[in-house]
Amino acid sequence: MNVFDNKESLRKSGRKISHDVYTPKMDAEEFRKRGKEMIDFVANYLENIDELKVFPQVEPGYLHKMISADPPIKPEEWDNIMNDVNSVIMPGITHWHHPHFHAYFPAANSYAAMCGDILSGGIGCIGFTWASSPACTELEVVMMDWLAKMLQLPKDFLSESGTGGGVIYNTCSEATFVALLAARNKAIEFRRKENLDEDQYTIMSKLVGYYSDQAHSSVERAGLLSMIKMREVKSIKRKMRGSVLQEMIKEDLENGFYPFYCVATLGTTGSCAFDSLDEIGPICEAHQIWLHVDAAYAGSALICQEYRHLLDGIEYAMSFVFNPHKWMLVNFDCSAVWFKDSRFVVETFTVDPVYLKHKKEGKCPDFRHWHIQLGRRFRSLKIWFVLRLYGVDGIQKYIRNHIKLAHLFEKLMLGDDRFEIVEEVTMGLVCFRLKGNNEINKELYSRIEGDGRIHIVTSEFSDTDTLYLRFAVCYQFATEDHVKYAYGTIIDITNQMDLCSDLFLEK
Ligand SMILES: Cc1ncc(COP(=O)(O)O)c(C=O)c1O
């Protein structure tokens, strides 16, 4: 049925369409009641989450069959909607905040951040310019400075530098893409100064960027979207090394290309390896290459002094991003991005319609010039709530606990000589596999999935065609018992396998 049939038939029959006065279905009083109930619902969900299966038991298309294909014409009762939350939505949820969720990387969350988000939703401002909501812009500037100081980023990245500064994006993928666009414009400007005869399209066709074969797929995608050539640098022991990069740059220069952009990863998605920033940085600087550093997951841990050395070389970077929404108790979305010289981004993105101008321009950043979209949420509120409620100290304790538990899992796995650890455990991720071929590991994974007690994912080292399993410590309140439970589950499942089967003995 076409939902507009009703009005259409009224129109055709010549009868008058009545324009009722709009009356909100939920007034402030009702909101107080239902809002409090919703808080209870969420708190109960999170408090009792361990009673649920971590991974949903539904098939693709399940939800489609349970709700109407057309929007409701008449208002519905709140209680009916909430009933459907229970019967339609919850069965299809993968419980990322379940104690036995060990897949991907953590999705940060905390009650403090959720409260900040509620306030942000309630204020409901769209902070594209300073004037569109001064507190939204100004708190973001201060929060980004706080985070930069926690990471001990070079002063060039702080707002006080005058040219540098931070901004909140939705994702790392966006940051990598925006940094590429800014680097592209910087390179074009530089090349045009060198040779006025070369137009921007010719220059663009000669630009070349670099990223490690371990980098996240968003880097390759940034190249695809911008239609700029990006070359994969072969990693050595999962790290991008200066010598390999240097060789490729030399080769490209000899072939008339213009190296302009390089993405280094601190904490790769596959195995949490760290590119050698201190080797890559000076090479980028020598060739005027924009170095962008992606520390999506591991960035949060670099606020702990014992891991800060992994950021050595950050002074060479033009831009840096990490996701507080992965590992800093701030819920999605919240990607913290810094530019050493924001002018390159601003110049790349500035378009100036009259209706967005305001009298105080130039005194504070107008973040609409810093990214692709215009509208932006008040996301710094949730950072503010988390940092104030936990303090740096509290966040460090939370991160250190996760890393300690990852080492416990590593130790347990190493205690069983059927298993091997395939990558050094640096943060809260352990990459392990059964000794033997990929088939046996596929089988183990498939059984873990089918069993449903814990949720993990696999990955592979494509150069050696090695499939492995990833165990990430994700649960906010993770304890040794949770790690032992996961280990016990894996051992239990392994014990049920016939490891001597011909299939598994084949190379
Ligand atoms: C190193 C790295 N970069 C980028 C991403 C993509 O993150 P986002 O979803 O913020 O784009 C990930 C995701 O896990 C990642 O691990």
Short mmCIF file of C-alpha atoms in Angstrom, two decimals, residues 146-439:
data_model
loop_
_atom_site.label_atom_id
_atom_site.label_comp_id
_atom_site.label_asym_id
_atom_site.label_seq_id
_atom_site.Cartn_x
_atom_site.Cartn_y
_atom_site.Cartn_z
CA TRP A 146 43.27 18.55 26.83
CA LEU A 147 43.57 15.35 24.79
CA ALA A 148 46.66 16.68 23.00
CA LYS A 149 48.28 17.41 26.35
CA MET A 150 47.37 13.96 27.65
CA LEU A 151 49.17 12.50 24.64
CA GLN A 152 52.02 15.00 24.95
CA LEU A 153 51.59 15.97 21.33
CA PRO A 154 54.02 18.64 20.11
CA LYS A 155 52.88 22.21 20.85
CA ASP A 156 52.28 22.79 17.12
CA PHE A 157 49.11 20.72 17.45
CA LEU A 158 47.65 22.87 20.23
CA SER A 159 45.26 25.73 19.56
CA GLU A 160 47.65 28.14 21.29
CA SER A 161 50.08 27.65 18.36
CA GLY A 162 47.76 29.79 16.28
CA THR A 163 47.96 27.54 13.23
CA GLY A 164 47.52 24.05 14.67
CA GLY A 165 44.56 22.57 16.47
CA GLY A 166 42.19 19.69 16.92
CA VAL A 167 38.68 18.90 15.80
CA ILE A 168 36.24 16.03 16.32
CA TYR A 169 35.30 13.94 13.29
CA ASN A 170 33.00 10.97 13.08
CA THR A 171 35.66 8.43 12.09
CA CYS A 172 39.32 7.82 11.35
CA SER A 173 38.36 7.05 7.77
CA GLU A 174 37.13 10.60 7.36
CA ALA A 175 40.35 11.99 8.88
CA THR A 176 42.56 9.99 6.53
CA PHE A 177 40.54 11.17 3.54
CA VAL A 178 40.46 14.82 4.61
CA ALA A 179 44.20 14.80 5.37
CA LEU A 180 44.81 13.39 1.89
CA LEU A 181 42.77 16.18 0.31
CA ALA A 182 44.63 18.83 2.30
CA ALA A 183 47.97 17.22 1.42
CA ARG A 184 46.94 17.15 -2.23
CA ASN A 185 46.20 20.88 -2.24
CA LYS A 186 49.43 21.65 -0.41
CA ALA A 187 51.38 19.62 -2.97
CA ILE A 188 49.63 21.32 -5.88
CA GLU A 189 50.43 24.73 -4.41
CA PHE A 190 54.06 23.76 -3.93
CA ARG A 191 54.45 22.29 -7.43
CA ARG A 192 52.75 25.26 -9.04
CA LYS A 193 55.32 27.51 -7.40
CA GLU A 194 58.09 25.33 -8.79
CA ASN A 195 56.66 25.16 -12.28
CA LEU A 196 53.90 27.55 -13.32
CA ASP A 197 53.38 25.74 -16.63
CA GLU A 198 52.02 22.65 -14.92
CA ASP A 199 48.29 22.86 -14.24
CA GLN A 200 46.66 21.23 -11.22
CA TYR A 201 45.29 18.27 -13.18
CA THR A 202 48.71 17.36 -14.54
CA ILE A 203 50.15 17.65 -11.06
CA MET A 204 47.38 15.49 -9.61
CA SER A 205 48.08 12.76 -12.13
CA LYS A 206 51.67 12.63 -10.90
CA LEU A 207 50.99 12.63 -7.16
CA VAL A 208 51.71 9.44 -5.27
CA GLY A 209 50.95 8.51 -1.65
CA TYR A 210 52.13 5.61 0.53
CA TYR A 211 50.68 3.30 3.17
CA SER A 212 51.71 0.04 4.69
CA ASP A 213 50.23 -3.27 3.55
CA GLN A 214 49.00 -3.52 7.17
CA ALA A 215 47.13 -0.19 7.11
CA HIS A 216 43.36 -0.08 7.49
CA SER A 217 41.33 -0.37 4.28
CA SER A 218 40.14 3.22 4.78
CA VAL A 219 43.53 4.40 3.53
CA GLU A 220 43.16 2.57 0.24
CA ARG A 221 39.63 3.92 0.02
CA ALA A 222 40.85 7.51 0.51
CA GLY A 223 43.02 6.96 -2.57
CA LEU A 224 40.08 5.54 -4.51
CA LEU A 225 37.79 8.41 -3.59
CA SER A 226 40.31 11.08 -4.47
CA MET A 227 41.48 9.25 -7.59
CA ILE A 228 45.06 9.76 -6.44
CA LYS A 229 47.63 7.01 -6.84
CA MET A 230 48.42 5.31 -3.52
CA ARG A 231 51.15 2.69 -3.24
CA GLU A 232 51.29 -0.10 -0.71
CA VAL A 233 54.57 -0.32 1.18
CA LYS A 234 55.59 -3.86 2.03
CA SER A 235 55.88 -4.16 5.78
CA ILE A 236 58.68 -5.92 7.59
CA LYS A 237 57.39 -7.84 10.61
CA ARG A 238 54.10 -5.92 10.11
CA LYS A 239 55.82 -2.52 10.43
CA MET A 240 56.37 0.03 7.72
CA ARG A 241 60.11 0.66 7.78
CA GLY A 242 61.94 3.73 6.58
CA SER A 243 64.31 1.87 4.26
CA VAL A 244 61.48 0.36 2.18
CA LEU A 245 59.61 3.65 1.98
CA GLN A 246 62.79 5.49 0.99
CA GLU A 247 63.40 3.05 -1.85
CA MET A 248 59.88 3.50 -3.24
CA ILE A 249 60.10 7.29 -3.05
CA LYS A 250 63.40 7.19 -4.92
CA GLU A 251 61.90 4.99 -7.61
CA ASP A 252 58.85 7.27 -7.98
CA LEU A 253 60.95 10.41 -8.18
CA GLU A 254 63.08 8.81 -10.89
CA ASN A 255 59.89 8.03 -12.81
CA GLY A 256 58.70 11.63 -12.62
CA PHE A 257 56.09 11.17 -9.88
CA TYR A 258 55.50 13.54 -6.98
CA PRO A 259 55.48 11.78 -3.60
CA PHE A 260 53.14 13.83 -1.36
CA TYR A 261 51.33 11.81 1.34
CA CYS A 262 52.14 8.95 3.67
CA VAL A 263 49.94 7.25 6.25
CA ALA A 264 51.66 5.59 9.20
CA THR A 265 49.67 3.38 11.53
CA LEU A 266 50.17 3.08 15.26
CA GLY A 267 48.35 -0.11 16.21
CA THR A 268 47.28 -1.83 13.01
CA THR A 269 43.81 -3.35 12.80
CA GLY A 270 45.03 -6.85 12.04
CA SER A 271 47.60 -7.30 14.78
CA CYS A 272 48.21 -3.96 16.55
CA ALA A 273 51.67 -3.47 15.05
CA PHE A 274 53.35 -0.06 15.13
CA ASP A 275 54.98 1.54 12.11
CA SER A 276 58.39 3.05 12.81
CA LEU A 277 57.40 6.70 13.03
CA ASP A 278 60.87 7.85 13.96
CA GLU A 279 62.25 6.34 10.73
CA ILE A 280 59.39 7.37 8.46
CA GLY A 281 59.10 10.93 9.81
CA PRO A 282 62.49 12.31 8.73
CA ILE A 283 62.07 10.76 5.27
CA CYS A 284 58.70 12.45 4.84
CA GLU A 285 60.12 15.74 6.01
CA ALA A 286 63.05 15.54 3.60
CA HIS A 287 60.68 15.02 0.66
CA GLN A 288 57.95 17.44 1.75
CA ILE A 289 55.57 14.52 2.19
CA TRP A 290 52.52 15.07 4.41
CA LEU A 291 52.74 12.45 7.14
CA HIS A 292 49.37 11.40 8.55
CA VAL A 293 49.35 9.16 11.61
CA ASP A 294 46.43 6.80 12.24
CA ALA A 295 46.32 5.52 15.82
CA ALA A 296 42.62 4.60 15.76
CA TYR A 297 42.65 2.07 18.59
CA ALA A 298 46.07 2.31 20.23
CA GLY A 299 46.07 6.11 20.46
CA SER A 300 44.19 6.05 23.76
CA ALA A 301 46.92 3.97 25.40
CA LEU A 302 49.56 6.51 24.50
CA ILE A 303 48.38 8.66 27.41
CA CYS A 304 50.17 6.11 29.61
CA GLN A 305 53.80 7.13 30.06
CA GLU A 306 55.12 3.60 29.47
CA TYR A 307 53.66 3.60 25.92
CA ARG A 308 54.31 7.24 25.01
CA HIS A 309 57.59 6.27 23.26
CA LEU A 310 55.47 4.71 20.50
CA LEU A 311 54.61 8.27 19.50
CA ASP A 312 58.27 9.23 19.08
CA GLY A 313 58.53 10.88 15.69
CA ILE A 314 55.06 12.46 15.90
CA GLU A 315 56.75 15.85 15.54
CA TYR A 316 57.14 15.02 11.82
CA ALA A 317 53.43 14.45 11.35
CA MET A 318 51.16 16.99 9.71
CA SER A 319 48.05 15.29 11.04
CA PHE A 320 47.20 12.75 13.70
CA VAL A 321 44.00 10.86 14.51
CA PHE A 322 42.80 8.44 17.16
CA ASN A 323 39.37 7.27 18.24
CA PRO A 324 38.37 7.99 21.84
CA HIS A 325 35.27 6.03 20.79
CA LYS A 326 37.39 2.89 20.69
CA TRP A 327 39.27 2.90 23.95
CA MET A 328 38.70 6.05 25.99
CA LEU A 329 35.26 5.45 27.49
CA VAL A 330 33.64 7.92 25.07
CA ASN A 331 30.87 6.35 23.04
CA PHE A 332 30.63 6.40 19.25
CA ASP A 333 31.13 8.64 17.39
CA CYS A 334 34.16 10.57 18.48
CA SER A 335 37.31 10.63 16.40
CA ALA A 336 39.96 13.10 17.59
CA VAL A 337 41.96 14.70 14.77
CA TRP A 338 44.75 17.25 14.88
CA PHE A 339 46.38 19.31 12.15
CA LYS A 340 49.74 20.94 12.60
CA ASP A 341 48.69 23.67 10.22
CA SER A 342 44.93 23.83 9.91
CA ARG A 343 45.20 26.41 7.13
CA PHE A 344 45.78 23.66 4.57
CA VAL A 345 42.49 22.02 5.51
CA VAL A 346 40.62 25.29 5.79
CA GLU A 347 41.86 26.47 2.41
CA THR A 348 40.89 23.15 0.87
CA PHE A 349 37.37 23.28 2.29
CA THR A 350 36.43 26.93 2.38
CA VAL A 351 33.35 28.03 0.49
CA ASP A 352 31.74 31.13 1.87
CA PRO A 353 28.03 31.65 1.38
CA VAL A 354 26.76 34.87 2.92
CA TYR A 355 24.21 33.15 5.14
CA LEU A 356 26.95 31.39 7.11
CA LYS A 357 29.03 34.50 7.78
CA HIS A 358 29.06 36.13 11.23
CA LYS A 359 30.61 39.16 12.88
CA LYS A 360 33.11 37.34 15.10
CA GLU A 361 34.82 35.41 12.29
CA GLY A 362 38.54 34.74 12.71
CA LYS A 363 38.58 34.87 16.53
CA CYS A 364 37.72 31.18 17.00
CA PRO A 365 37.68 28.33 14.48
CA ASP A 366 34.58 27.92 12.37
CA PHE A 367 34.68 24.14 12.16
CA ARG A 368 32.54 24.08 9.03
CA HIS A 369 35.81 24.78 7.19
CA TRP A 370 37.56 21.80 8.75
CA HIS A 371 35.60 18.93 7.25
CA ILE A 372 33.25 17.76 4.53
CA GLN A 373 29.85 18.18 6.13
CA LEU A 374 28.40 21.41 7.42
CA GLY A 375 26.38 20.28 10.44
CA ARG A 376 28.07 18.89 13.50
CA ARG A 377 26.93 17.61 16.88
CA PHE A 378 28.08 18.82 20.29
CA ARG A 379 30.37 15.83 20.75
CA SER A 380 32.94 17.47 23.00
CA LEU A 381 30.39 17.35 25.85
CA LYS A 382 30.80 13.62 26.25
CA ILE A 383 34.61 13.96 26.32
CA TRP A 384 34.24 16.67 28.97
CA PHE A 385 32.04 14.50 31.15
CA VAL A 386 34.35 11.49 30.85
CA LEU A 387 37.60 13.35 31.45
CA ARG A 388 36.22 15.18 34.45
CA LEU A 389 34.51 12.20 36.01
CA TYR A 390 37.39 9.75 35.55
CA GLY A 391 40.40 12.05 35.43
CA VAL A 392 43.43 11.06 33.36
CA ASP A 393 44.35 8.74 36.18
CA GLY A 394 41.09 6.79 35.92
CA ILE A 395 41.39 6.34 32.17
CA GLN A 396 44.98 5.17 32.49
CA LYS A 397 43.89 2.55 35.05
CA TYR A 398 41.14 1.35 32.71
CA ILE A 399 43.56 0.99 29.78
CA ARG A 400 46.29 -0.65 31.84
CA ASN A 401 43.79 -3.19 33.13
CA HIS A 402 42.90 -4.19 29.55
CA ILE A 403 46.56 -4.57 28.58
CA LYS A 404 47.31 -6.59 31.70
CA LEU A 405 44.41 -8.91 30.88
CA ALA A 406 45.61 -9.34 27.29
CA HIS A 407 48.94 -10.51 28.68
CA LEU A 408 47.13 -12.92 30.96
CA PHE A 409 45.31 -14.40 27.95
CA GLU A 410 48.62 -14.62 26.08
CA LYS A 411 50.21 -16.45 29.02
CA LEU A 412 47.32 -18.90 29.25
CA MET A 413 47.45 -19.66 25.52
CA LEU A 414 51.22 -20.11 25.62
CA GLY A 415 50.72 -22.61 28.41
CA ASP A 416 49.03 -24.94 25.91
CA ASP A 417 51.55 -26.11 23.35
CA ARG A 418 48.87 -26.70 20.72
CA PHE A 419 48.68 -22.91 20.31
CA GLU A 420 51.02 -20.19 19.15
CA ILE A 421 50.94 -16.40 19.49
CA VAL A 422 51.57 -14.93 16.06
CA GLU A 423 52.31 -11.32 16.95
CA GLU A 424 53.87 -9.54 19.89
CA VAL A 425 51.16 -8.46 22.34
CA THR A 426 51.55 -4.72 22.68
CA MET A 427 48.09 -3.55 23.75
CA GLY A 428 44.78 -5.27 24.48
CA LEU A 429 44.88 -7.57 21.45
CA VAL A 430 46.18 -11.13 21.27
CA CYS A 431 46.63 -12.83 17.89
CA PHE A 432 46.78 -16.60 18.25
CA ARG A 433 46.26 -19.78 16.29
CA LEU A 434 46.42 -23.51 16.56
CA LYS A 435 49.78 -24.75 15.31
CA GLY A 436 49.07 -26.31 11.93
CA ASN A 437 47.37 -25.31 8.72
CA ASN A 438 44.65 -22.73 8.04
CA GLU A 439 41.97 -25.42 7.81
#
